[in-house]
């Protein structure tokens, strides 16, 4: 999915901590550790998060690849500790256990439990669920903060906002991209419609009282990137495919749309495709579109319009009012395990969406321009932008 960057994470939800490894960021990018911290804090917020977030206060520690606040071009390693591990040492520590921990055997429908238990031939489902947990997204956001710094150095801005939670949808008619960015930034649920946000909070409260959970839809928008990222020539080079894969990889995401997405399939072509215009400007000119139904990509290539990706998150699968299931050890009917968890984490997932957008775009920019140092990248970017203006 990534071609110039390599990005891996490691870590279990209640293990000692998380690791992010990011390779391919050029030398000379300034890294603001405080900014990285505030990205991590943003991911932890949002109405509907569980008690775990009161325990964790995520801090990213740079362990490699950054010298004096500036990248070296070598692999960047970032650690995020799990504070909760203190209480889980006897079950999740790396050392041999003094006595075998109680196995987790009651598979939760919707969670990795059963599929992973079958795959790894384990009846202690904790062997798989700990890694599948969305705790891992803290590492994505830490690495995403580096990718975002790269994107911003290249003039690319990325933000996410929440469109709906459960059945409550925001009414965003008449709002431009700047309004969406500003209004959602000041909302706890990252929703640009304040009235809808109040109803979303009520819906989350009701779901919590009913022992249930809620999903929702968020949107990530990128602006300021050049046309020409990605490629039409091969299926796995297409920018939209790379974005869809990256967003779909976020825990609990079940659907991804670009631009009009599924709605485009219901309309006629004359009501979908964005007419092309041209504006003369000083020192060149620019192609303009009155609409952006394509969501910024055509034929697998960025067309210069904002990139708009939406993702649908299913309701979290750890339920207080447990669903019927089976004990995988005894095969007897059993209610699914109930663990402490979140009721709704759509706002948090939207931060992860920003991180994935930043990683994919940073990768696509590096693929287009190459360069070992930021100076090289920015020189090539400037030359490429001029080429586009002269086109
Ligand atoms: C998660 C379950 C909850 C969430 C966790 C993801 O954790 P716990 O089971 O410890 O209460 O809080 O998310 C995080 C820890 C995080 O940092 O986002 C799950 O099962 O996916």
mmCIF file of C-alpha atoms and ligand atoms in Angstrom:
data_model
loop_
_atom_site.group_PDB
_atom_site.id
_atom_site.type_symbol
_atom_site.label_atom_id
_atom_site.label_comp_id
_atom_site.label_asym_id
_atom_site.label_seq_id
_atom_site.Cartn_x
_atom_site.Cartn_y
_atom_site.Cartn_z
ATOM 1 C CA UNK A 1 0.000 0.000 0.000
ATOM 2 C CA UNK A 2 2.864 2.362 0.822
ATOM 3 C CA UNK A 3 5.599 2.498 -1.811
ATOM 4 C CA UNK A 4 8.253 4.908 -0.576
ATOM 5 C CA UNK A 5 7.526 4.822 3.143
ATOM 6 C CA UNK A 6 7.595 1.745 5.305
ATOM 7 C CA UNK A 7 5.405 1.795 8.371
ATOM 8 C CA UNK A 8 4.889 -0.875 10.993
ATOM 9 C CA UNK A 9 3.482 -0.951 14.487
ATOM 10 C CA UNK A 10 3.884 -3.435 17.326
ATOM 11 C CA UNK A 11 2.163 -3.727 20.673
ATOM 12 C CA UNK A 12 -0.712 -5.320 22.545
ATOM 13 C CA UNK A 13 -3.473 -3.317 24.214
ATOM 14 C CA UNK A 14 -2.464 -4.231 27.779
ATOM 15 C CA UNK A 15 1.149 -5.167 27.051
ATOM 16 C CA UNK A 16 4.049 -2.934 28.096
ATOM 17 C CA UNK A 17 3.561 -0.494 25.237
ATOM 18 C CA UNK A 18 3.318 0.312 21.548
ATOM 19 C CA UNK A 19 6.023 0.872 18.964
ATOM 20 C CA UNK A 20 5.785 2.665 15.629
ATOM 21 C CA UNK A 21 8.528 2.336 13.035
ATOM 22 C CA UNK A 22 8.532 4.712 10.075
ATOM 23 C CA UNK A 23 11.171 4.561 7.363
ATOM 24 C CA UNK A 24 11.560 6.760 4.307
ATOM 25 C CA UNK A 25 10.967 10.250 5.705
ATOM 26 C CA UNK A 26 13.749 12.404 4.218
ATOM 27 C CA UNK A 27 16.469 14.092 6.248
ATOM 28 C CA UNK A 28 15.788 17.598 7.500
ATOM 29 C CA UNK A 29 12.144 17.521 8.592
ATOM 30 C CA UNK A 30 11.529 19.362 11.876
ATOM 31 C CA UNK A 31 9.613 17.220 14.372
ATOM 32 C CA UNK A 32 7.629 19.007 17.046
ATOM 33 C CA UNK A 33 7.294 16.559 19.945
ATOM 34 C CA UNK A 34 4.676 18.789 21.591
ATOM 35 C CA UNK A 35 2.547 18.690 18.458
ATOM 36 C CA UNK A 36 2.850 14.904 18.386
ATOM 37 C CA UNK A 37 1.644 14.891 21.992
ATOM 38 C CA UNK A 38 -1.372 17.014 21.175
ATOM 39 C CA UNK A 39 -2.303 14.697 18.272
ATOM 40 C CA UNK A 40 -2.191 11.755 20.680
ATOM 41 C CA UNK A 41 -4.302 13.661 23.208
ATOM 42 C CA UNK A 42 -6.869 14.502 20.540
ATOM 43 C CA UNK A 43 -7.232 10.807 19.704
ATOM 44 C CA UNK A 44 -7.968 10.062 23.349
ATOM 45 C CA UNK A 45 -10.858 12.503 23.613
ATOM 46 C CA UNK A 46 -14.452 12.372 22.433
ATOM 47 C CA UNK A 47 -17.688 11.739 24.264
ATOM 48 C CA UNK A 48 -18.289 8.016 24.714
ATOM 49 C CA UNK A 49 -14.721 6.957 25.443
ATOM 50 C CA UNK A 50 -14.375 4.463 28.304
ATOM 51 C CA UNK A 51 -12.569 4.476 31.648
ATOM 52 C CA UNK A 52 -9.314 3.366 30.025
ATOM 53 C CA UNK A 53 -8.770 6.863 28.702
ATOM 54 C CA UNK A 54 -8.652 8.158 32.286
ATOM 55 C CA UNK A 55 -5.765 5.769 32.944
ATOM 56 C CA UNK A 56 -3.766 6.422 29.799
ATOM 57 C CA UNK A 57 -2.261 9.784 29.036
ATOM 58 C CA UNK A 58 -0.390 8.958 25.882
ATOM 59 C CA UNK A 59 3.090 10.316 25.395
ATOM 60 C CA UNK A 60 5.233 9.555 22.377
ATOM 61 C CA UNK A 61 8.932 9.024 23.022
ATOM 62 C CA UNK A 62 11.213 9.346 20.008
ATOM 63 C CA UNK A 63 13.859 6.623 20.177
ATOM 64 C CA UNK A 64 15.524 6.792 16.768
ATOM 65 C CA UNK A 65 15.726 8.718 13.542
ATOM 66 C CA UNK A 66 15.487 12.233 14.991
ATOM 67 C CA UNK A 67 18.455 14.334 16.093
ATOM 68 C CA UNK A 68 18.058 17.717 17.731
ATOM 69 C CA UNK A 69 14.410 17.871 16.684
ATOM 70 C CA UNK A 70 15.158 17.146 13.009
ATOM 71 C CA UNK A 71 14.857 13.855 11.073
ATOM 72 C CA UNK A 72 18.055 12.113 9.975
ATOM 73 C CA UNK A 73 16.572 10.171 7.064
ATOM 74 C CA UNK A 74 17.037 6.977 9.071
ATOM 75 C CA UNK A 75 14.151 4.862 10.416
ATOM 76 C CA UNK A 76 12.117 6.726 13.015
ATOM 77 C CA UNK A 77 11.146 4.703 16.090
ATOM 78 C CA UNK A 78 8.465 5.960 18.462
ATOM 79 C CA UNK A 79 7.375 4.353 21.750
ATOM 80 C CA UNK A 80 4.034 4.898 23.487
ATOM 81 C CA UNK A 81 3.751 3.238 26.900
ATOM 82 C CA UNK A 82 0.589 1.534 28.132
ATOM 83 C CA UNK A 83 0.108 2.838 31.647
ATOM 84 C CA UNK A 84 -2.579 0.240 32.267
ATOM 85 C CA UNK A 85 0.050 -2.485 31.872
ATOM 86 C CA UNK A 86 0.977 -2.101 35.568
ATOM 87 C CA UNK A 87 -2.315 -3.816 36.442
ATOM 88 C CA UNK A 88 -1.942 -6.478 33.729
ATOM 89 C CA UNK A 89 1.629 -7.625 34.354
ATOM 90 C CA UNK A 90 0.473 -11.029 35.635
ATOM 91 C CA UNK A 91 -1.537 -11.614 32.418
ATOM 92 C CA UNK A 92 0.224 -9.598 29.724
ATOM 93 C CA UNK A 93 3.858 -9.305 30.801
ATOM 94 C CA UNK A 94 6.507 -10.780 28.484
ATOM 95 C CA UNK A 95 8.056 -12.956 31.236
ATOM 96 C CA UNK A 96 6.820 -16.514 31.950
ATOM 97 C CA UNK A 97 3.734 -16.454 34.216
ATOM 98 C CA UNK A 98 4.041 -17.713 37.803
ATOM 99 C CA UNK A 99 0.548 -19.186 37.452
ATOM 100 C CA UNK A 100 -1.460 -19.526 34.228
ATOM 101 C CA UNK A 101 -3.773 -16.544 33.707
ATOM 102 C CA UNK A 102 -7.511 -17.146 33.388
ATOM 103 C CA UNK A 103 -8.163 -17.704 29.654
ATOM 104 C CA UNK A 104 -10.681 -15.508 27.826
ATOM 105 C CA UNK A 105 -12.989 -18.057 26.153
ATOM 106 C CA UNK A 106 -16.340 -16.342 25.487
ATOM 107 C CA UNK A 107 -16.002 -14.951 21.965
ATOM 108 C CA UNK A 108 -17.528 -11.521 21.346
ATOM 109 C CA UNK A 109 -19.544 -11.362 18.104
ATOM 110 C CA UNK A 110 -18.027 -8.665 15.904
ATOM 111 C CA UNK A 111 -14.604 -8.788 17.554
ATOM 112 C CA UNK A 112 -11.589 -10.727 16.276
ATOM 113 C CA UNK A 113 -12.057 -13.350 19.026
ATOM 114 C CA UNK A 114 -13.511 -16.342 17.169
ATOM 115 C CA UNK A 115 -11.844 -15.835 13.775
ATOM 116 C CA UNK A 116 -8.465 -15.251 15.428
ATOM 117 C CA UNK A 117 -8.875 -18.147 17.872
ATOM 118 C CA UNK A 118 -9.549 -20.485 14.952
ATOM 119 C CA UNK A 119 -6.635 -19.086 12.984
ATOM 120 C CA UNK A 120 -4.061 -19.317 15.780
ATOM 121 C CA UNK A 121 -5.520 -22.508 17.282
ATOM 122 C CA UNK A 122 -5.790 -20.899 20.698
ATOM 123 C CA UNK A 123 -8.582 -21.146 23.257
ATOM 124 C CA UNK A 124 -7.286 -18.151 25.171
ATOM 125 C CA UNK A 125 -8.743 -15.486 22.906
ATOM 126 C CA UNK A 126 -6.624 -12.850 24.641
ATOM 127 C CA UNK A 127 -3.772 -14.141 22.428
ATOM 128 C CA UNK A 128 -5.452 -12.419 19.471
ATOM 129 C CA UNK A 129 -7.740 -9.736 20.849
ATOM 130 C CA UNK A 130 -4.934 -7.826 22.514
ATOM 131 C CA UNK A 131 -3.265 -7.098 19.194
ATOM 132 C CA UNK A 132 -6.512 -6.540 17.287
ATOM 133 C CA UNK A 133 -7.545 -3.849 19.791
ATOM 134 C CA UNK A 134 -7.844 -0.272 18.604
ATOM 135 C CA UNK A 135 -5.266 0.674 21.227
ATOM 136 C CA UNK A 136 -2.826 0.144 18.328
ATOM 137 C CA UNK A 137 -4.123 3.320 16.725
ATOM 138 C CA UNK A 138 -2.129 5.399 19.231
ATOM 139 C CA UNK A 139 0.999 4.205 17.385
ATOM 140 C CA UNK A 140 -0.585 5.099 14.042
ATOM 141 C CA UNK A 141 -1.321 8.616 15.236
ATOM 142 C CA UNK A 142 2.261 9.026 16.517
ATOM 143 C CA UNK A 143 3.713 7.993 13.137
ATOM 144 C CA UNK A 144 0.951 9.926 11.393
ATOM 145 C CA UNK A 145 2.138 13.073 13.187
ATOM 146 C CA UNK A 146 5.520 12.696 11.445
ATOM 147 C CA UNK A 147 3.815 12.113 8.085
ATOM 148 C CA UNK A 148 1.587 15.113 8.737
ATOM 149 C CA UNK A 149 4.630 17.296 9.460
ATOM 150 C CA UNK A 150 6.015 16.168 6.086
ATOM 151 C CA UNK A 151 2.708 16.923 4.361
ATOM 152 C CA UNK A 152 2.504 20.348 5.980
ATOM 153 C CA UNK A 153 6.052 21.172 4.889
ATOM 154 C CA UNK A 154 4.781 20.395 1.371
ATOM 155 C CA UNK A 155 1.784 22.711 1.832
ATOM 156 C CA UNK A 156 -0.772 19.954 2.459
ATOM 157 C CA UNK A 157 -3.348 20.415 5.234
ATOM 158 C CA UNK A 158 -5.455 17.531 6.561
ATOM 159 C CA UNK A 159 -8.442 17.525 8.906
ATOM 160 C CA UNK A 160 -11.266 15.190 9.875
ATOM 161 C CA UNK A 161 -14.800 15.767 11.043
ATOM 162 C CA UNK A 162 -17.677 13.559 12.130
ATOM 163 C CA UNK A 163 -20.704 13.315 9.826
ATOM 164 C CA UNK A 164 -22.921 11.021 11.862
ATOM 165 C CA UNK A 165 -23.115 8.923 14.999
ATOM 166 C CA UNK A 166 -25.668 6.160 15.018
ATOM 167 C CA UNK A 167 -28.791 7.541 13.368
ATOM 168 C CA UNK A 168 -27.934 11.201 14.117
ATOM 169 C CA UNK A 169 -26.493 13.001 11.085
ATOM 170 C CA UNK A 170 -24.949 16.457 10.967
ATOM 171 C CA UNK A 171 -26.591 19.033 8.704
ATOM 172 C CA UNK A 172 -23.652 20.588 6.892
ATOM 173 C CA UNK A 173 -25.509 22.303 4.059
ATOM 174 C CA UNK A 174 -23.983 25.624 3.102
ATOM 175 C CA UNK A 175 -20.706 25.024 4.944
ATOM 176 C CA UNK A 176 -17.462 25.314 3.010
ATOM 177 C CA UNK A 177 -14.334 23.305 3.790
ATOM 178 C CA UNK A 178 -12.908 26.118 5.974
ATOM 179 C CA UNK A 179 -16.137 26.264 8.015
ATOM 180 C CA UNK A 180 -16.052 22.492 8.481
ATOM 181 C CA UNK A 181 -12.442 22.604 9.659
ATOM 182 C CA UNK A 182 -13.013 25.473 12.086
ATOM 183 C CA UNK A 183 -16.286 24.313 13.564
ATOM 184 C CA UNK A 184 -15.299 20.674 14.004
ATOM 185 C CA UNK A 185 -12.002 21.628 15.680
ATOM 186 C CA UNK A 186 -13.894 23.255 18.553
ATOM 187 C CA UNK A 187 -16.323 20.346 19.025
ATOM 188 C CA UNK A 188 -15.679 17.509 21.467
ATOM 189 C CA UNK A 189 -17.213 15.083 19.002
ATOM 190 C CA UNK A 190 -15.475 16.802 16.074
ATOM 191 C CA UNK A 191 -18.822 17.588 14.521
ATOM 192 C CA UNK A 192 -19.316 20.895 12.689
ATOM 193 C CA UNK A 193 -23.074 20.977 13.464
ATOM 194 C CA UNK A 194 -23.412 21.943 17.127
ATOM 195 C CA UNK A 195 -27.081 20.969 17.391
ATOM 196 C CA UNK A 196 -26.437 17.552 15.892
ATOM 197 C CA UNK A 197 -23.482 17.096 18.262
ATOM 198 C CA UNK A 198 -25.825 17.568 21.234
ATOM 199 C CA UNK A 199 -28.145 14.908 19.815
ATOM 200 C CA UNK A 200 -25.150 12.654 19.166
ATOM 201 C CA UNK A 201 -24.126 12.925 22.818
ATOM 202 C CA UNK A 202 -27.678 12.056 23.866
ATOM 203 C CA UNK A 203 -27.656 9.038 21.543
ATOM 204 C CA UNK A 204 -24.328 7.877 23.018
ATOM 205 C CA UNK A 205 -25.731 8.258 26.553
ATOM 206 C CA UNK A 206 -28.815 6.252 25.600
ATOM 207 C CA UNK A 207 -26.732 3.508 23.994
ATOM 208 C CA UNK A 208 -24.577 3.353 27.132
ATOM 209 C CA UNK A 209 -27.660 3.013 29.363
ATOM 210 C CA UNK A 210 -28.892 0.206 27.138
ATOM 211 C CA UNK A 211 -25.538 -1.579 27.522
ATOM 212 C CA UNK A 212 -24.837 -1.021 23.838
ATOM 213 C CA UNK A 213 -22.487 0.931 21.593
ATOM 214 C CA UNK A 214 -22.637 3.252 18.561
ATOM 215 C CA UNK A 215 -20.672 3.636 15.360
ATOM 216 C CA UNK A 216 -20.771 6.435 12.841
ATOM 217 C CA UNK A 217 -19.258 8.059 9.790
ATOM 218 C CA UNK A 218 -16.334 10.479 9.614
ATOM 219 C CA UNK A 219 -14.748 12.335 6.732
ATOM 220 C CA UNK A 220 -11.116 13.278 6.176
ATOM 221 C CA UNK A 221 -10.236 16.123 3.811
ATOM 222 C CA UNK A 222 -6.784 16.949 2.423
ATOM 223 C CA UNK A 223 -5.989 20.184 0.624
ATOM 224 C CA UNK A 224 -2.951 21.862 -0.898
ATOM 225 C CA UNK A 225 -1.423 18.791 -2.558
ATOM 226 C CA UNK A 226 -0.586 18.929 -6.263
ATOM 227 C CA UNK A 227 -2.433 17.112 -9.028
ATOM 228 C CA UNK A 228 -0.626 14.016 -10.274
ATOM 229 C CA UNK A 229 -0.201 11.872 -7.133
ATOM 230 C CA UNK A 230 -0.838 8.169 -7.644
ATOM 231 C CA UNK A 231 -1.112 6.544 -11.042
ATOM 232 C CA UNK A 232 -3.608 5.137 -13.533
ATOM 233 C CA UNK A 233 -1.241 2.512 -14.929
ATOM 234 C CA UNK A 234 -1.625 -0.292 -12.397
ATOM 235 C CA UNK A 235 -4.310 -1.308 -9.894
ATOM 236 C CA UNK A 236 -2.079 -1.082 -6.872
ATOM 237 C CA UNK A 237 -0.675 2.317 -7.839
ATOM 238 C CA UNK A 238 -4.053 4.036 -7.895
ATOM 239 C CA UNK A 239 -4.251 6.705 -5.203
ATOM 240 C CA UNK A 240 -7.915 5.969 -4.436
ATOM 241 C CA UNK A 241 -7.129 2.275 -3.946
ATOM 242 C CA UNK A 242 -4.262 3.137 -1.613
ATOM 243 C CA UNK A 243 -6.472 5.488 0.393
ATOM 244 C CA UNK A 244 -9.322 2.990 0.576
ATOM 245 C CA UNK A 245 -6.967 0.256 1.783
ATOM 246 C CA UNK A 246 -5.421 2.512 4.402
ATOM 247 C CA UNK A 247 -8.786 3.656 5.764
ATOM 248 C CA UNK A 248 -10.245 0.158 5.680
ATOM 249 C CA UNK A 249 -7.307 -1.009 7.788
ATOM 250 C CA UNK A 250 -8.492 1.119 10.728
ATOM 251 C CA UNK A 251 -10.096 -1.047 13.404
ATOM 252 C CA UNK A 252 -13.919 -1.279 13.124
ATOM 253 C CA UNK A 253 -14.121 0.405 9.694
ATOM 254 C CA UNK A 254 -16.587 -1.409 7.445
ATOM 255 C CA UNK A 255 -17.018 1.016 4.555
ATOM 256 C CA UNK A 256 -14.968 3.634 2.698
ATOM 257 C CA UNK A 257 -16.174 6.142 0.120
ATOM 258 C CA UNK A 258 -14.303 8.716 -1.953
ATOM 259 C CA UNK A 259 -16.149 11.855 -2.996
ATOM 260 C CA UNK A 260 -19.794 11.094 -3.711
ATOM 261 C CA UNK A 261 -19.015 7.411 -3.192
ATOM 262 C CA UNK A 262 -22.089 5.152 -3.251
ATOM 263 C CA UNK A 263 -24.352 8.098 -4.036
ATOM 264 C CA UNK A 264 -22.651 8.444 -7.458
ATOM 265 C CA UNK A 265 -24.050 5.056 -8.392
ATOM 266 C CA UNK A 266 -27.606 6.373 -7.955
ATOM 267 C CA UNK A 267 -27.219 9.467 -10.166
ATOM 268 C CA UNK A 268 -26.828 10.116 -13.878
ATOM 269 C CA UNK A 269 -23.373 10.936 -15.214
ATOM 270 C CA UNK A 270 -24.455 14.505 -15.969
ATOM 271 C CA UNK A 271 -25.210 14.947 -12.248
ATOM 272 C CA UNK A 272 -22.007 13.335 -11.028
ATOM 273 C CA UNK A 273 -18.938 14.445 -12.998
ATOM 274 C CA UNK A 274 -17.396 17.811 -12.157
ATOM 275 C CA UNK A 275 -17.330 20.215 -15.152
ATOM 276 C CA UNK A 276 -13.865 21.623 -15.902
ATOM 277 C CA UNK A 277 -13.117 25.341 -16.170
ATOM 278 C CA UNK A 278 -9.947 27.382 -16.579
ATOM 279 C CA UNK A 279 -8.973 30.599 -14.828
ATOM 280 C CA UNK A 280 -6.186 32.837 -16.046
ATOM 281 C CA UNK A 281 -3.953 33.841 -13.135
ATOM 282 C CA UNK A 282 -0.845 35.918 -12.762
ATOM 283 C CA UNK A 283 2.163 33.822 -13.845
ATOM 284 C CA UNK A 284 0.020 30.978 -15.190
ATOM 285 C CA UNK A 285 -3.454 29.638 -14.890
ATOM 286 C CA UNK A 286 -5.440 26.985 -13.089
ATOM 287 C CA UNK A 287 -8.071 24.414 -13.898
ATOM 288 C CA UNK A 288 -11.086 24.867 -11.661
ATOM 289 C CA UNK A 289 -14.137 22.822 -10.733
ATOM 290 C CA UNK A 290 -17.380 24.150 -9.323
ATOM 291 C CA UNK A 291 -18.015 20.799 -7.627
ATOM 292 C CA UNK A 292 -15.850 18.005 -6.230
ATOM 293 C CA UNK A 293 -17.989 14.902 -6.520
ATOM 294 C CA UNK A 294 -14.899 12.934 -7.563
ATOM 295 C CA UNK A 295 -13.412 13.587 -4.118
ATOM 296 C CA UNK A 296 -10.104 14.734 -5.568
ATOM 297 C CA UNK A 297 -9.132 11.675 -7.599
ATOM 298 C CA UNK A 298 -9.862 10.757 -11.205
ATOM 299 C CA UNK A 299 -8.478 7.608 -12.789
ATOM 300 C CA UNK A 300 -6.452 6.850 -9.678
ATOM 301 C CA UNK A 301 -4.593 10.187 -9.813
ATOM 302 C CA UNK A 302 -5.102 13.281 -7.629
ATOM 303 C CA UNK A 303 -6.662 16.027 -9.760
ATOM 304 C CA UNK A 304 -5.702 18.933 -7.487
ATOM 305 C CA UNK A 305 -9.130 19.232 -5.831
ATOM 306 C CA UNK A 306 -9.452 18.437 -2.114
ATOM 307 C CA UNK A 307 -9.227 14.713 -1.417
ATOM 308 C CA UNK A 308 -12.348 13.645 0.452
ATOM 309 C CA UNK A 309 -12.516 10.198 2.084
ATOM 310 C CA UNK A 310 -15.390 8.991 4.271
ATOM 311 C CA UNK A 311 -15.256 5.949 6.511
ATOM 312 C CA UNK A 312 -18.073 4.083 8.248
ATOM 313 C CA UNK A 313 -17.271 2.672 11.677
ATOM 314 C CA UNK A 314 -19.341 -0.182 13.056
ATOM 315 C CA UNK A 315 -20.494 -0.002 16.690
ATOM 316 C CA UNK A 316 -17.787 -1.240 19.069
ATOM 317 C CA UNK A 317 -18.179 -4.973 19.596
ATOM 318 C CA UNK A 318 -17.502 -5.183 23.339
ATOM 319 C CA UNK A 319 -21.027 -4.882 24.756
ATOM 320 C CA UNK A 320 -22.195 -4.553 28.360
ATOM 321 C CA UNK A 321 -25.456 -6.226 27.356
ATOM 322 C CA UNK A 322 -23.629 -9.212 25.967
ATOM 323 C CA UNK A 323 -24.858 -11.069 22.895
ATOM 324 C CA UNK A 324 -25.260 -14.807 22.763
ATOM 325 C CA UNK A 325 -22.122 -16.687 21.974
ATOM 326 C CA UNK A 326 -20.276 -19.893 22.713
ATOM 327 C CA UNK A 327 -17.487 -20.755 25.126
ATOM 328 C CA UNK A 328 -14.772 -21.812 22.673
ATOM 329 C CA UNK A 329 -13.296 -24.247 25.204
ATOM 330 C CA UNK A 330 -16.450 -26.070 26.383
ATOM 331 C CA UNK A 331 -18.571 -25.310 23.266
ATOM 332 C CA UNK A 332 -21.460 -24.548 25.634
ATOM 333 C CA UNK A 333 -23.708 -21.556 24.952
ATOM 334 C CA UNK A 334 -22.446 -18.537 26.869
ATOM 335 C CA UNK A 335 -22.926 -14.816 26.881
ATOM 336 C CA UNK A 336 -20.010 -13.027 25.207
ATOM 337 C CA UNK A 337 -17.304 -11.669 27.477
ATOM 338 C CA UNK A 338 -17.921 -8.164 28.745
ATOM 339 C CA UNK A 339 -14.802 -6.112 29.225
ATOM 340 C CA UNK A 340 -14.477 -2.463 30.096
ATOM 341 C CA UNK A 341 -14.638 -0.593 26.804
ATOM 342 C CA UNK A 342 -15.730 2.520 24.939
ATOM 343 C CA UNK A 343 -19.352 3.221 23.976
ATOM 344 C CA UNK A 344 -18.415 5.296 20.948
ATOM 345 C CA UNK A 345 -15.023 6.120 19.449
ATOM 346 C CA UNK A 346 -15.918 7.726 16.109
ATOM 347 C CA UNK A 347 -14.219 11.038 16.979
ATOM 348 C CA UNK A 348 -11.075 9.109 17.964
ATOM 349 C CA UNK A 349 -11.210 7.078 14.751
ATOM 350 C CA UNK A 350 -11.391 10.311 12.761
ATOM 351 C CA UNK A 351 -7.960 11.279 14.183
ATOM 352 C CA UNK A 352 -6.663 7.902 13.034
ATOM 353 C CA UNK A 353 -8.153 8.657 9.608
ATOM 354 C CA UNK A 354 -6.103 11.878 9.514
ATOM 355 C CA UNK A 355 -2.983 9.847 10.320
ATOM 356 C CA UNK A 356 -3.684 7.333 7.538
ATOM 357 C CA UNK A 357 -4.390 10.141 5.057
ATOM 358 C CA UNK A 358 -1.070 11.784 6.036
ATOM 359 C CA UNK A 359 0.860 8.533 5.621
ATOM 360 C CA UNK A 360 -0.644 7.773 2.192
ATOM 361 C CA UNK A 361 -0.153 11.323 0.892
ATOM 362 C CA UNK A 362 3.391 11.641 2.257
ATOM 363 C CA UNK A 363 4.158 8.362 0.513
ATOM 364 C CA UNK A 364 2.557 9.457 -2.768
ATOM 365 C CA UNK A 365 4.415 12.801 -2.716
ATOM 366 C CA UNK A 366 7.731 11.011 -2.144
ATOM 367 C CA UNK A 367 6.896 8.561 -4.916
ATOM 368 C CA UNK A 368 6.251 11.457 -7.309
ATOM 369 C CA UNK A 369 9.217 13.620 -6.325
ATOM 370 C CA UNK A 370 11.840 11.432 -4.654
ATOM 371 C CA UNK A 371 14.576 13.092 -2.622
ATOM 372 C CA UNK A 372 16.801 12.213 0.327
ATOM 373 C CA UNK A 373 16.517 15.583 2.026
ATOM 374 C CA UNK A 374 13.634 17.967 2.598
ATOM 375 C CA UNK A 375 15.467 20.601 0.534
ATOM 376 C CA UNK A 376 15.505 18.203 -2.409
ATOM 377 C CA UNK A 377 11.838 17.335 -1.968
ATOM 378 C CA UNK A 378 10.786 20.974 -1.700
ATOM 379 C CA UNK A 379 12.920 21.995 -4.711
ATOM 380 C CA UNK A 380 11.304 19.266 -6.812
ATOM 381 C CA UNK A 381 7.860 20.177 -5.516
ATOM 382 C CA UNK A 382 8.343 23.820 -6.468
ATOM 383 C CA UNK A 383 9.558 22.845 -9.956
ATOM 384 C CA UNK A 384 6.624 20.460 -10.353
ATOM 385 C CA UNK A 385 4.102 23.082 -9.226
ATOM 386 C CA UNK A 386 5.562 25.486 -11.814
ATOM 387 C CA UNK A 387 5.273 22.806 -14.494
ATOM 388 C CA UNK A 388 1.604 22.402 -13.627
ATOM 389 C CA UNK A 389 1.031 26.167 -13.758
ATOM 390 C CA UNK A 390 2.686 26.332 -17.200
ATOM 391 C CA UNK A 391 0.711 23.344 -18.538
HETATM 392 C C1 LIG B 1 -10.407 -1.340 22.995
HETATM 393 C C2 LIG B 1 -10.977 -1.436 24.258
HETATM 394 C C3 LIG B 1 -10.764 -0.386 25.296
HETATM 395 C C4 LIG B 1 -10.414 0.913 24.618
HETATM 396 C C5 LIG B 1 -9.208 0.643 23.725
HETATM 397 C C6 LIG B 1 -9.641 -0.178 22.559
HETATM 398 O O1 LIG B 1 -9.649 -0.680 26.124
HETATM 399 P P1 LIG B 1 -9.808 -1.512 27.467
HETATM 400 O O2 LIG B 1 -10.272 -2.861 27.031
HETATM 401 O O3 LIG B 1 -8.449 -1.511 28.083
HETATM 402 O O4 LIG B 1 -10.813 -0.770 28.310
HETATM 403 O O5 LIG B 1 -10.169 1.926 25.557
HETATM 404 O O6 LIG B 1 -8.686 1.824 23.224
HETATM 405 C C7 LIG B 1 -7.533 2.278 23.778
HETATM 406 C C8 LIG B 1 -6.929 1.779 24.833
HETATM 407 C C9 LIG B 1 -6.995 3.432 23.056
HETATM 408 O O7 LIG B 1 -5.938 3.963 23.452
HETATM 409 O O8 LIG B 1 -7.643 3.841 22.090
HETATM 410 C C10 LIG B 1 -10.578 -2.406 22.001
HETATM 411 O O9 LIG B 1 -10.943 -3.521 22.356
HETATM 412 O O10 LIG B 1 -10.383 -2.153 20.784
#
